[in-house]
Short mmCIF file of C-alpha atoms and ligand atoms in Angstrom, two decimals:
data_model
loop_
_atom_site.label_atom_id
_atom_site.label_comp_id
_atom_site.label_asym_id
_atom_site.label_seq_id
_atom_site.Cartn_x
_atom_site.Cartn_y
_atom_site.Cartn_z
CA MET P 1 0.00 0.00 0.00
CA ASN P 2 1.26 3.41 -1.00
CA ARG P 3 2.00 5.61 2.02
CA GLU P 4 2.18 8.76 -0.09
CA LYS P 5 -1.53 8.84 -0.81
CA PRO P 6 -3.69 11.26 1.18
CA ILE P 7 -5.30 9.54 4.12
CA VAL P 8 -9.03 9.03 4.35
CA LEU P 9 -10.89 7.73 7.36
CA SER P 10 -14.57 7.08 7.71
CA GLY P 11 -16.66 5.44 10.37
CA VAL P 12 -19.95 3.65 10.33
CA GLN P 13 -22.15 2.38 13.10
CA PRO P 14 -22.83 -1.34 12.98
CA THR P 15 -26.58 -0.98 12.50
CA GLY P 16 -26.93 -4.41 10.86
CA GLN P 17 -28.12 -4.73 7.27
CA LEU P 18 -27.49 -1.52 5.36
CA HIS P 19 -30.09 0.09 3.09
CA LEU P 20 -29.93 1.67 -0.33
CA GLY P 21 -29.54 5.11 1.21
CA ASN P 22 -26.36 3.91 2.95
CA TYR P 23 -25.25 2.32 -0.31
CA GLU P 24 -25.80 5.37 -2.53
CA GLY P 25 -24.75 7.92 0.09
CA ALA P 26 -21.71 6.25 1.63
CA LEU P 27 -20.65 2.86 0.30
CA ARG P 28 -20.42 3.83 -3.36
CA ASN P 29 -18.46 6.90 -2.39
CA TRP P 30 -15.96 4.83 -0.40
CA VAL P 31 -15.57 2.36 -3.25
CA SER P 32 -14.83 5.26 -5.60
CA LEU P 33 -12.12 6.57 -3.25
CA GLN P 34 -10.30 3.34 -2.47
CA ASP P 35 -7.84 3.50 -5.36
CA ASP P 36 -6.67 7.06 -4.85
CA TYR P 37 -6.48 7.30 -1.07
CA ARG P 38 -5.01 5.36 1.80
CA MET P 39 -8.32 4.43 3.35
CA TYR P 40 -9.29 3.31 6.82
CA LEU P 41 -12.85 2.24 7.45
CA CYS P 42 -13.82 1.87 11.06
CA VAL P 43 -16.89 0.00 12.28
CA VAL P 44 -17.60 2.03 15.39
CA ASP P 45 -18.97 -0.47 17.88
CA TRP P 46 -18.13 1.73 20.90
CA HIS P 47 -20.09 4.61 19.37
CA SER P 48 -23.07 2.33 18.90
CA LEU P 49 -23.09 1.70 22.66
CA THR P 50 -23.92 5.36 23.31
CA SER P 51 -27.47 4.51 22.28
CA ASP P 52 -27.62 0.69 22.10
CA PHE P 53 -25.97 -0.16 25.42
CA ASN P 54 -29.02 -2.16 26.42
CA ASP P 55 -29.10 -4.16 23.20
CA VAL P 56 -25.71 -5.85 23.01
CA LYS P 57 -26.99 -9.36 22.31
CA GLY P 58 -27.12 -8.79 18.57
CA LEU P 59 -24.03 -6.59 18.35
CA GLN P 60 -21.71 -9.15 16.73
CA ASP P 61 -24.35 -10.09 14.18
CA ARG P 62 -24.89 -6.42 13.34
CA ILE P 63 -21.16 -6.08 12.72
CA PHE P 64 -21.19 -9.18 10.52
CA GLN P 65 -24.19 -7.99 8.47
CA THR P 66 -22.57 -4.59 7.99
CA MET P 67 -19.38 -6.32 6.83
CA LEU P 68 -21.31 -8.39 4.26
CA ASP P 69 -22.74 -5.17 2.83
CA PHE P 70 -19.29 -3.55 2.70
CA LEU P 71 -17.67 -6.47 0.95
CA CYS P 72 -20.45 -7.22 -1.54
CA SER P 73 -20.46 -3.52 -2.52
CA GLY P 74 -16.91 -3.79 -3.79
CA LEU P 75 -14.82 -2.48 -0.92
CA ASP P 76 -11.55 -4.30 -1.40
CA PRO P 77 -9.62 -5.38 1.71
CA GLU P 78 -6.45 -5.26 -0.40
CA LYS P 79 -6.94 -1.51 -0.69
CA VAL P 80 -8.87 -0.50 2.42
CA SER P 81 -8.18 -1.35 6.04
CA ILE P 82 -11.57 -2.33 7.40
CA PHE P 83 -11.59 -2.84 11.15
CA VAL P 84 -13.67 -2.72 14.30
CA GLN P 85 -13.03 0.24 16.60
CA SER P 86 -12.80 -1.81 19.81
CA ASP P 87 -10.05 -3.96 18.25
CA VAL P 88 -7.76 -0.92 18.32
CA LYS P 89 -7.53 0.23 21.94
CA GLU P 90 -5.64 3.38 20.98
CA HIS P 91 -9.02 4.94 20.10
CA ALA P 92 -9.91 4.80 23.79
CA GLU P 93 -6.57 6.18 24.94
CA LEU P 94 -6.67 9.13 22.56
CA HIS P 95 -10.28 9.84 23.48
CA LEU P 96 -9.28 9.95 27.15
CA LEU P 97 -6.40 12.34 26.51
CA PHE P 98 -8.59 14.59 24.34
CA SER P 99 -11.18 14.65 27.11
CA MET P 100 -8.60 16.40 29.34
CA ILE P 101 -8.19 19.33 26.97
CA THR P 102 -11.73 19.73 25.64
CA PRO P 103 -13.99 22.23 27.42
CA THR P 104 -17.38 20.66 28.13
CA PRO P 105 -19.26 23.53 26.43
CA TRP P 106 -17.64 22.60 23.12
CA LEU P 107 -19.47 19.30 23.33
CA GLU P 108 -22.71 20.71 24.72
CA ARG P 109 -23.02 23.12 21.83
CA VAL P 110 -22.54 20.53 19.07
CA PRO P 111 -25.78 20.86 17.10
CA SER P 112 -28.09 17.89 17.56
CA TYR P 113 -26.59 16.96 20.93
CA LYS P 114 -29.38 18.48 23.04
CA GLU P 115 -32.17 17.49 20.67
CA LYS P 116 -30.97 13.95 20.32
CA ALA P 117 -30.34 13.58 24.03
CA ASP P 118 -33.92 14.71 24.73
CA LEU P 119 -35.38 12.63 21.91
CA LEU P 120 -33.64 9.42 22.98
CA GLY P 121 -33.89 10.21 26.67
CA LEU P 122 -30.13 9.79 26.93
CA ASP P 123 -27.76 11.89 28.89
CA SER P 124 -24.76 9.72 29.59
CA TYR P 125 -21.19 10.87 29.85
CA GLY P 126 -20.37 8.73 26.79
CA PHE P 127 -23.19 10.27 24.77
CA LEU P 128 -21.87 13.77 25.45
CA GLY P 129 -18.41 12.55 24.43
CA TYR P 130 -19.63 10.91 21.20
CA PRO P 131 -18.11 13.57 18.91
CA LEU P 132 -14.86 13.52 20.86
CA LEU P 133 -14.50 9.78 20.35
CA GLN P 134 -15.15 10.48 16.69
CA ALA P 135 -12.37 13.09 16.73
CA ALA P 136 -10.06 10.43 18.18
CA ASP P 137 -11.09 7.97 15.40
CA ILE P 138 -10.14 10.52 12.79
CA LEU P 139 -6.99 12.05 14.27
CA LEU P 140 -5.48 8.73 15.30
CA TYR P 141 -4.92 8.07 11.58
CA LYS P 142 -3.98 11.70 10.81
CA ALA P 143 -6.71 11.66 8.21
CA ASP P 144 -6.66 14.40 5.57
CA TYR P 145 -10.25 13.75 4.48
CA VAL P 146 -13.34 12.34 6.12
CA PRO P 147 -16.13 11.29 3.74
CA VAL P 148 -19.39 11.85 5.59
CA GLY P 149 -22.95 13.05 5.18
CA LYS P 150 -23.81 16.73 5.70
CA ASP P 151 -25.18 16.01 9.17
CA GLN P 152 -21.66 15.07 10.32
CA LEU P 153 -19.95 18.33 9.38
CA PRO P 154 -20.27 19.79 12.91
CA HIS P 155 -18.34 16.75 14.17
CA ILE P 156 -15.58 17.42 11.66
CA GLU P 157 -15.48 21.05 12.80
CA LEU P 158 -15.08 19.92 16.41
CA THR P 159 -12.32 17.54 15.30
CA ARG P 160 -10.45 20.46 13.76
CA GLU P 161 -10.82 22.51 16.93
CA VAL P 162 -9.51 19.66 19.07
CA ALA P 163 -6.55 19.16 16.71
CA ARG P 164 -5.73 22.85 16.87
CA ARG P 165 -5.95 22.95 20.65
CA PHE P 166 -3.75 19.89 21.00
CA ASN P 167 -1.16 21.30 18.61
CA ASN P 168 -1.11 24.64 20.47
CA LEU P 169 -0.64 22.96 23.82
CA TYR P 170 1.86 20.24 22.96
CA GLY P 171 3.30 20.88 19.50
CA ASP P 172 2.34 20.00 15.98
CA VAL P 173 1.04 16.45 15.85
CA PHE P 174 -2.30 16.51 14.06
CA PRO P 175 -3.40 17.78 10.64
CA GLU P 176 -6.82 19.44 10.42
CA PRO P 177 -9.02 17.14 8.36
CA ASP P 178 -11.65 18.21 5.85
CA GLY P 179 -15.07 16.69 5.30
CA LEU P 180 -15.64 15.12 1.89
CA LEU P 181 -19.27 15.15 0.79
CA SER P 182 -20.52 12.38 -1.45
CA LYS P 183 -21.18 13.17 -5.09
CA PHE P 184 -23.78 10.43 -5.30
CA PRO P 185 -27.48 11.27 -5.06
CA LEU P 186 -29.50 10.56 -1.97
CA ILE P 187 -32.52 8.42 -2.61
CA PRO P 188 -35.81 8.80 -0.77
CA GLY P 189 -37.42 6.18 1.42
CA THR P 190 -40.70 4.48 0.48
CA ASP P 191 -42.68 7.18 2.32
CA GLY P 192 -40.87 10.01 0.53
CA ARG P 193 -38.82 11.02 3.58
CA LYS P 194 -35.08 10.43 3.88
CA MET P 195 -34.41 6.68 3.79
CA SER P 196 -33.74 5.55 7.34
CA LYS P 197 -33.85 2.34 9.30
CA SER P 198 -35.69 4.10 12.13
CA TYR P 199 -38.43 5.41 9.80
CA ASN P 200 -39.03 1.86 8.59
CA ASN P 201 -39.11 3.14 5.00
CA ASP P 202 -35.95 1.46 3.76
CA ILE P 203 -34.99 -1.12 1.17
CA LYS P 204 -32.01 -3.23 2.21
CA LEU P 205 -29.17 -4.40 0.02
CA ALA P 206 -29.94 -7.83 1.48
CA ASP P 207 -33.64 -7.74 0.44
CA SER P 208 -34.68 -10.29 -2.18
CA PRO P 209 -36.04 -9.13 -5.56
CA GLY P 210 -39.51 -10.09 -4.33
CA GLU P 211 -39.20 -8.06 -1.13
CA THR P 212 -37.90 -5.11 -3.12
CA ALA P 213 -40.89 -5.21 -5.50
CA LYS P 214 -43.28 -5.51 -2.56
CA LYS P 215 -41.82 -2.48 -0.79
CA LEU P 216 -41.90 -0.43 -4.00
CA LYS P 217 -45.53 -1.37 -4.56
CA LYS P 218 -46.45 0.37 -1.31
CA MET P 219 -44.39 3.40 -2.11
CA ILE P 220 -45.90 6.89 -2.04
CA THR P 221 -46.37 8.71 -5.37
CA ASP P 222 -47.80 12.08 -6.40
CA PRO P 223 -50.95 12.28 -4.21
CA LYS P 224 -52.83 14.08 -7.01
CA LYS P 225 -52.35 11.19 -9.42
CA ILE P 226 -55.10 8.84 -8.29
CA TYR P 227 -56.06 7.15 -11.54
CA LYS P 228 -53.76 6.11 -14.33
CA GLY P 229 -55.13 8.83 -16.64
CA ASP P 230 -54.47 11.65 -14.14
CA PRO P 231 -51.50 13.83 -15.04
CA GLY P 232 -48.61 13.15 -12.65
CA ARG P 233 -45.81 15.37 -11.39
CA PRO P 234 -42.56 13.38 -11.62
CA GLU P 235 -40.61 16.22 -10.01
CA ILE P 236 -42.32 15.62 -6.67
CA CYS P 237 -42.64 11.82 -6.92
CA PRO P 238 -40.17 9.70 -4.91
CA VAL P 239 -40.67 6.76 -7.31
CA PHE P 240 -39.47 8.99 -10.11
CA ALA P 241 -36.50 10.08 -8.00
CA MET P 242 -35.53 6.40 -7.80
CA HIS P 243 -35.97 5.95 -11.56
CA GLU P 244 -33.43 8.72 -11.99
CA VAL P 245 -30.90 6.54 -10.18
CA TYR P 246 -31.79 3.04 -11.42
CA THR P 247 -33.23 3.52 -14.91
CA ILE P 248 -31.30 4.45 -18.06
CA THR P 249 -31.65 8.10 -19.05
CA ARG P 250 -33.55 7.51 -22.27
CA ASN P 251 -36.23 5.60 -20.40
CA VAL P 252 -36.32 8.11 -17.57
CA ASN P 253 -37.34 10.80 -20.04
CA LYS P 254 -40.05 8.58 -21.42
CA ILE P 255 -41.36 7.83 -17.93
CA SER P 256 -41.51 11.54 -17.17
CA GLU P 257 -43.48 12.30 -20.33
CA THR P 258 -45.92 9.42 -20.07
CA CYS P 259 -46.50 10.07 -16.35
CA LYS P 260 -47.37 13.70 -17.10
CA SER P 261 -49.61 12.78 -20.05
CA GLY P 262 -51.48 10.13 -18.05
CA ASP P 263 -50.38 7.27 -20.32
CA LEU P 264 -48.31 5.68 -17.57
CA GLY P 265 -49.94 4.57 -14.32
CA CYS P 266 -48.16 4.27 -10.98
CA VAL P 267 -48.52 0.48 -10.77
CA ASP P 268 -46.70 -0.11 -14.06
CA CYS P 269 -44.17 2.57 -13.23
CA LYS P 270 -43.31 0.78 -9.98
CA THR P 271 -43.12 -2.66 -11.59
CA ASN P 272 -40.70 -1.22 -14.08
CA LEU P 273 -38.61 0.36 -11.31
CA ALA P 274 -38.49 -2.92 -9.37
CA GLU P 275 -37.14 -4.70 -12.45
CA ASN P 276 -34.45 -2.10 -13.03
CA MET P 277 -33.46 -1.97 -9.41
CA ASN P 278 -33.28 -5.74 -9.08
CA THR P 279 -31.13 -5.90 -12.21
CA SER P 280 -28.75 -3.28 -10.79
CA PHE P 281 -28.33 -5.16 -7.54
CA ASN P 282 -28.34 -8.70 -8.88
CA ASN P 283 -24.58 -9.31 -8.85
CA LEU P 284 -24.07 -7.60 -5.56
CA ARG P 285 -26.80 -9.62 -3.88
CA ASN P 286 -25.39 -12.88 -5.23
CA LYS P 287 -21.99 -11.94 -3.90
CA ARG P 288 -23.55 -11.16 -0.53
CA LYS P 289 -25.08 -14.62 -0.33
CA GLU P 290 -21.72 -16.21 -1.08
CA LEU P 291 -19.98 -14.15 1.59
CA GLU P 292 -22.63 -14.99 4.13
CA LYS P 293 -21.51 -18.62 4.00
CA ASN P 294 -17.93 -17.61 4.48
CA ARG P 295 -17.65 -16.36 8.06
CA ASP P 296 -13.96 -17.17 8.35
CA TYR P 297 -13.14 -14.96 5.42
CA VAL P 298 -15.03 -12.04 6.93
CA LEU P 299 -13.36 -12.51 10.32
CA ASN P 300 -10.04 -12.66 8.59
CA VAL P 301 -10.65 -9.35 6.80
CA LEU P 302 -11.35 -7.71 10.15
CA GLU P 303 -8.31 -9.24 11.81
CA ARG P 304 -6.04 -8.06 9.09
CA GLY P 305 -7.69 -4.63 9.00
CA ALA P 306 -7.16 -4.24 12.74
CA ALA P 307 -3.48 -5.16 12.42
CA GLU P 308 -3.01 -2.50 9.72
CA ALA P 309 -4.92 0.08 11.73
CA ARG P 310 -2.96 -0.68 14.91
CA GLU P 311 0.29 -0.03 13.14
CA LYS P 312 -0.72 3.53 12.24
CA ALA P 313 -2.48 4.08 15.58
CA ALA P 314 0.59 2.98 17.54
CA ALA P 315 2.83 5.37 15.63
CA THR P 316 0.51 8.31 16.29
CA MET P 317 0.12 7.43 19.98
CA SER P 318 3.83 7.27 20.52
CA GLU P 319 4.08 10.83 19.16
CA VAL P 320 1.16 11.90 21.34
CA ARG P 321 2.66 10.40 24.50
CA LYS P 322 6.02 11.97 23.80
CA SER P 323 4.57 15.40 23.19
CA MET P 324 2.49 15.15 26.39
CA LYS P 325 5.51 14.04 28.41
CA LEU P 326 3.93 10.71 29.21
CA VAL P 327 7.18 8.92 28.35
CA ARG P 328 9.87 8.42 30.98
CA SER P 329 13.56 8.47 30.27
CA TYR P 330 15.83 8.95 33.26
CA GLY P 331 18.96 8.14 31.30
N1 LIG M 401 -20.88 9.67 13.72
C1 LIG M 401 -20.77 8.91 12.51
C2 LIG M 401 -22.18 8.56 12.02
O1 LIG M 401 -23.08 8.40 12.77
C3 LIG M 401 -20.01 7.63 12.70
C4 LIG M 401 -18.55 7.86 12.97
C5 LIG M 401 -17.86 7.55 14.09
C6 LIG M 401 -17.60 8.43 12.08
N2 LIG M 401 -16.54 7.85 13.97
C7 LIG M 401 -16.35 8.39 12.74
C8 LIG M 401 -17.70 8.96 10.78
C9 LIG M 401 -15.20 8.91 12.14
C10 LIG M 401 -16.54 9.47 10.18
C11 LIG M 401 -15.31 9.44 10.87
O2 LIG M 401 -22.35 8.40 10.84
#
């Protein structure tokens, strides 16, 4: 692996089976970066405990399912170090040291903290420190870029502030990373809102063609198009938004015209979308099924990823300890 390449780190919570929003918004972006960057991809199991601490029974299966989605999407362990956060203890050490130099108000004012704490009824010490653990994830690898969704930009900003504060106090150790927004389109969920596991409006990579068609059948369309002959408005229809991703351009134009003219009804339009979508995901789903039978391979990818991550993490931590005078030499 080429050490000269800019370093990219991203993290993902092990939520289990990933959905098409995760695929279009994150996975495809990572796959497109893996050749040109030195990439680390961290499955953040400790972060997931900030909200799922009372649901640890399925944790290892959620990690496994997430890994299947990563690998069937084309992330290549020869190019990317994929690892589980808790396998690299340096994340915890750096988080602890950062916690000494980070004023609590910096964390309290991170947008979404208060709202989310109220919404989930959570107010743990770890939950407050969530973005600081994220800063440790990123800075441990001296990442130059962090590919994330827009909602994560405040966490990147905090990461930069922590890096700056550390460097001012102890000397130049950390670069200030930049967020890298995905160039891939976000696709809507079946109810027209953002696709999300918690809204129960998602289509999984692991869904069968039949399940996919069934979910699409229930999908919301233009509420003013009740009968086939009614003129539709593709620009506000989430089914059309999906056609724009999964249907070839020539046909997309035809769908738009025939929807507007009333020649195309929603039922046919959805059947057509299901076919196109299932064709797009056919290879990937077959690969996923193969991988599912191959637990040892998946475990092996994670073991090797952790070893690669530890090497970089250890180098950074030895610099950190030196600069903070945590190393003794009485010689
Ligand atoms: N907070 C991120 C999310 O929910 C997950 C995450 C943890 C992360 N550590 C990270 C993302 C480091 C990027 C870099 O999506």
